[in-house]
PDB file of C-alpha atoms in Angstrom:
ATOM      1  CA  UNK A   1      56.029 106.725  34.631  1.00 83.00           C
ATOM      2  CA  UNK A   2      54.958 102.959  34.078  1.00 88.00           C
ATOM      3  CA  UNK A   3      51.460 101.588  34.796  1.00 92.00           C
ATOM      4  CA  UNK A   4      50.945  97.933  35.471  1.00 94.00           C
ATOM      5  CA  UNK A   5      47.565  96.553  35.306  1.00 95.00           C
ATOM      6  CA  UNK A   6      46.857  92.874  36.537  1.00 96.00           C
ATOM      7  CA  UNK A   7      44.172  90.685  35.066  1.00 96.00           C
ATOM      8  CA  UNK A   8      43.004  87.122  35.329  1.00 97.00           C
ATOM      9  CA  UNK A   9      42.010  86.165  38.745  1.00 97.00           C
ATOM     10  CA  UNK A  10      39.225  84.383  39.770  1.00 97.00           C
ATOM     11  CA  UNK A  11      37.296  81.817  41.806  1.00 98.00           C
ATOM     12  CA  UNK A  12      38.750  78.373  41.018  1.00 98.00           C
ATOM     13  CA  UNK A  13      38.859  75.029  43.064  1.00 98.00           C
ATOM     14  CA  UNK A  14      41.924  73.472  44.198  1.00 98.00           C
ATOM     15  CA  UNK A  15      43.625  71.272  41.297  1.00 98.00           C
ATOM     16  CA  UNK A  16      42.570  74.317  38.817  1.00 98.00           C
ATOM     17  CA  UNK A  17      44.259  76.665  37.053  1.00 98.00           C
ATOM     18  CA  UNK A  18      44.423  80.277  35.709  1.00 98.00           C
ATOM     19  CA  UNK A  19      46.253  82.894  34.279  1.00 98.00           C
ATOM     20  CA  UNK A  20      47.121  86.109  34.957  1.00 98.00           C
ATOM     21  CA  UNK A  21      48.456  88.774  33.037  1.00 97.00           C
ATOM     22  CA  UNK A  22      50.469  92.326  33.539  1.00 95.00           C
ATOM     23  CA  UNK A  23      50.367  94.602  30.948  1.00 93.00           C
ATOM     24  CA  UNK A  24      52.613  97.534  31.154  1.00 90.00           C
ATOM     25  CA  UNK A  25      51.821 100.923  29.632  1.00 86.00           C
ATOM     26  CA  UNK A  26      52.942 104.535  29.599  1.00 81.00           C
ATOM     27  CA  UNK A  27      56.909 104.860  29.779  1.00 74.00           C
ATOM     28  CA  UNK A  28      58.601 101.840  28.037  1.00 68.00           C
ATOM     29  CA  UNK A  29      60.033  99.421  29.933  1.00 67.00           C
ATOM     30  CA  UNK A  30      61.345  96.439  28.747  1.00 64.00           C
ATOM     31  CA  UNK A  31      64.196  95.132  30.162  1.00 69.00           C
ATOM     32  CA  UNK A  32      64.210  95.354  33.899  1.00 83.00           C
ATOM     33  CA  UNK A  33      63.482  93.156  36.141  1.00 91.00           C
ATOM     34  CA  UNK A  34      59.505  91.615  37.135  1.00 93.00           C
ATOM     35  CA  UNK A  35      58.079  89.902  39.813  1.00 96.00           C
ATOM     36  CA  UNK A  36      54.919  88.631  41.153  1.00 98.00           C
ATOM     37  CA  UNK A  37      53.832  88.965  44.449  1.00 98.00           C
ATOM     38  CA  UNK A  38      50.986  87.866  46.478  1.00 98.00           C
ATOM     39  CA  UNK A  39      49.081  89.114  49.892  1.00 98.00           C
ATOM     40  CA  UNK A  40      46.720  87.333  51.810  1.00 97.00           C
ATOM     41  CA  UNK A  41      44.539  88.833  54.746  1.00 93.00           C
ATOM     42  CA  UNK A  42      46.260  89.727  57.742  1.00 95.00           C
ATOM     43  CA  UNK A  43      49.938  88.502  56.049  1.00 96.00           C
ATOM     44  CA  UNK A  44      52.646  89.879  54.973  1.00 96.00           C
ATOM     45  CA  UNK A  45      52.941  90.624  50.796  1.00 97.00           C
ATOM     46  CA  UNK A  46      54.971  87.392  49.768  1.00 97.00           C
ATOM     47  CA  UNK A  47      57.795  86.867  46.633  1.00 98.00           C
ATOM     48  CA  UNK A  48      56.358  84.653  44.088  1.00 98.00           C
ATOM     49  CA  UNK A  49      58.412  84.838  41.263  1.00 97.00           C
ATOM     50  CA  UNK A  50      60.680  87.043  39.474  1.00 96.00           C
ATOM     51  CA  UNK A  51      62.319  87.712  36.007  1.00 92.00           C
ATOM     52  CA  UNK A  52      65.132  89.455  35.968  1.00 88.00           C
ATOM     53  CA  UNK A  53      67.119  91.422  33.614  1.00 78.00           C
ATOM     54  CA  UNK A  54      69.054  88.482  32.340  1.00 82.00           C
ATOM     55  CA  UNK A  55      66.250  86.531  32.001  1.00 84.00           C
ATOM     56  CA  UNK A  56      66.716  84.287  34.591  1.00 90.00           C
ATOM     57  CA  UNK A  57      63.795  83.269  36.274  1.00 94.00           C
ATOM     58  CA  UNK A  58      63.409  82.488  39.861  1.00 95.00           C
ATOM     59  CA  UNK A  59      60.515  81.024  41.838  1.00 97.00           C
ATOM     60  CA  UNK A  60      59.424  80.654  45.910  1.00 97.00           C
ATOM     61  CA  UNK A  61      59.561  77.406  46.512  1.00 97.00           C
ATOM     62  CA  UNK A  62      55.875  77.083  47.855  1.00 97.00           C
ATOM     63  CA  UNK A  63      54.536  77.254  43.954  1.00 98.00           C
ATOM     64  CA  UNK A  64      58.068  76.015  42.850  1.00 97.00           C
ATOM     65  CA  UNK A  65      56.747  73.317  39.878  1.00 97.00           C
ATOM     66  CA  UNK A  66      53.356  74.750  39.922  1.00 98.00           C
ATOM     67  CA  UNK A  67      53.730  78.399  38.924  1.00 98.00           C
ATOM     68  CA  UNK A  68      55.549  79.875  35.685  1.00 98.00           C
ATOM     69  CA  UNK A  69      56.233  83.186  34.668  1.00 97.00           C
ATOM     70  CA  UNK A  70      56.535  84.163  30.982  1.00 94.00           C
ATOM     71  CA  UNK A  71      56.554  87.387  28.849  1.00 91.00           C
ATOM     72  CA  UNK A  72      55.590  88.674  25.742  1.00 88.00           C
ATOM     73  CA  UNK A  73      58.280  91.741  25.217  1.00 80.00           C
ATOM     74  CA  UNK A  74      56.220  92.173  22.141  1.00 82.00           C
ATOM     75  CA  UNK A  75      52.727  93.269  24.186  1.00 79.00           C
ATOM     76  CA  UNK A  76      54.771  94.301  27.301  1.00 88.00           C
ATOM     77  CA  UNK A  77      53.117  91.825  29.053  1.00 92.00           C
ATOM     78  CA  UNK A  78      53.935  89.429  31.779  1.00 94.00           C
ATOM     79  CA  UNK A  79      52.258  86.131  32.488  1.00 97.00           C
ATOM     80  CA  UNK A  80      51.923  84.410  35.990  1.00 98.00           C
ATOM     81  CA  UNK A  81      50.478  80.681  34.693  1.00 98.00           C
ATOM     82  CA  UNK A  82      49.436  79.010  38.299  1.00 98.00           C
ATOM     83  CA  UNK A  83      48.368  75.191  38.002  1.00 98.00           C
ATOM     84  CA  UNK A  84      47.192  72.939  40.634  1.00 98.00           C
ATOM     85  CA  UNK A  85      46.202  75.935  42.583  1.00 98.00           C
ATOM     86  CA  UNK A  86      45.475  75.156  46.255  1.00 98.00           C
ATOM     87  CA  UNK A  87      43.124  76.754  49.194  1.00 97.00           C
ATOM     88  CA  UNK A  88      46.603  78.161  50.424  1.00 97.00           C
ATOM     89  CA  UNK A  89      47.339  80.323  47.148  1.00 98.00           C
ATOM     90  CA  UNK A  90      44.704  82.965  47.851  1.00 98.00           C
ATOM     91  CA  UNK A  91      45.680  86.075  47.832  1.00 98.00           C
ATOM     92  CA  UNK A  92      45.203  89.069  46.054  1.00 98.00           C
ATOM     93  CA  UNK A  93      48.119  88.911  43.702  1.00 98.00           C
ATOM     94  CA  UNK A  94      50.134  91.918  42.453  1.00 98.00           C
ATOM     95  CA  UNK A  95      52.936  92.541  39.408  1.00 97.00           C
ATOM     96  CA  UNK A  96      55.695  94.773  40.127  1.00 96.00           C
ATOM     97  CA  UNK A  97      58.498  96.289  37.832  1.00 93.00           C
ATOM     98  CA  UNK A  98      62.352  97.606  38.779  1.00 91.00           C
ATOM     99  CA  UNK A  99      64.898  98.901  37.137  1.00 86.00           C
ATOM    100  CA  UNK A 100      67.760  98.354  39.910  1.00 84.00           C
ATOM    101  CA  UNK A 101      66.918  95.454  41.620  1.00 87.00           C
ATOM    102  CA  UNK A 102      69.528  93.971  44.119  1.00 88.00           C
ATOM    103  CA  UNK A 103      67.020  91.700  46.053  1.00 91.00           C
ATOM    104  CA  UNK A 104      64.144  90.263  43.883  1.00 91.00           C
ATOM    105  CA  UNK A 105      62.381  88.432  47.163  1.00 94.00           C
ATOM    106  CA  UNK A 106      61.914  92.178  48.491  1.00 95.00           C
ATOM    107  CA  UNK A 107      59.200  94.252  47.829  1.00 95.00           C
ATOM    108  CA  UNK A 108      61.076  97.294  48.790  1.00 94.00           C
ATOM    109  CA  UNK A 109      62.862  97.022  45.706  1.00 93.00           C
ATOM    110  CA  UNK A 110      60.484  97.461  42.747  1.00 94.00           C
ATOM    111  CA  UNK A 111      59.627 100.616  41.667  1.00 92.00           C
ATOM    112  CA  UNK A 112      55.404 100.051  39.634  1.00 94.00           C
ATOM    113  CA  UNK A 113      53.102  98.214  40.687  1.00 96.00           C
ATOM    114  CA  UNK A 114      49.684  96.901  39.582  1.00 96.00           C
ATOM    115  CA  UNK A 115      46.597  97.420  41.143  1.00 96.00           C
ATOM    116  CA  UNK A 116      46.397  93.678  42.263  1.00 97.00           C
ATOM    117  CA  UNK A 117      44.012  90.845  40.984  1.00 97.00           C
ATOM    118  CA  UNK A 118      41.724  88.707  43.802  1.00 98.00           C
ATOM    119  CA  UNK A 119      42.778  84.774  43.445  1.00 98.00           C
ATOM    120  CA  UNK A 120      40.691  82.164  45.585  1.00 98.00           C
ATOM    121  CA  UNK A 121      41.206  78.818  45.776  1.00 98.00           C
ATOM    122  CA  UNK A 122      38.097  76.578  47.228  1.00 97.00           C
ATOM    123  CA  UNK A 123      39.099  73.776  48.883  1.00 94.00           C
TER     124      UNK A 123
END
């Protein structure tokens, strides 16, 4: 079994930044593919971003140029860098991991996920 554990949100105002952070831990998992996804009140959880297991990363185009997702294979970590963060980002914000991912925009498809981390944006 694989834990995820998100870290990193916050309270920021619009034009900030932050980082946040999934750290895997129990049953290896390296390659595979990783996402980020992100659930406001009273929505529907919403695709992010995504690495997959070719390293190919792929991005919704409402943070498209704002957002970037990294990893450090080393700590079995994954990074979700947001910049110029708007009142429209909030959301409580959730890492997921899949090993047999056909469609990375659908939640149905990952197999861990994280806890989730609170983001809010002030405007």
């Amino acid at each position: 079994q694989v834990q995820l554990a998100e870290s990193g949100g916050g309270l920021v105002q619009a034009g900030g930044s932050l980082r946040l952070s999934c750290a895997a831990s129990g049953r290896t998992f390296t390659d595979g593919y990783w996402a980020w996804f992100r659930q406001a009140p009273g929505k529907e959880r919403e695709y992010v971003g995504a690495r997959v297991d070719n390293g190919l990363i792929t991005y919704a185009d409402s943070v498209k140029g704002r957002f970037t997702i990294s990893r450090d294979s080393a700590k079995s970590t994954v990074y979700l860098q947001m910049n110029d963060l708007k009142p429209e980002d909030t959301a409580v914000y959730y890492c997921a991991a899949g090993n047999s991912v056909r469609v990375v925009r659908s939640p149905r498809q990952y197999d861990y996920w994280g806890q989730g981390t609170q983001v809010t944006v002030s405007s």
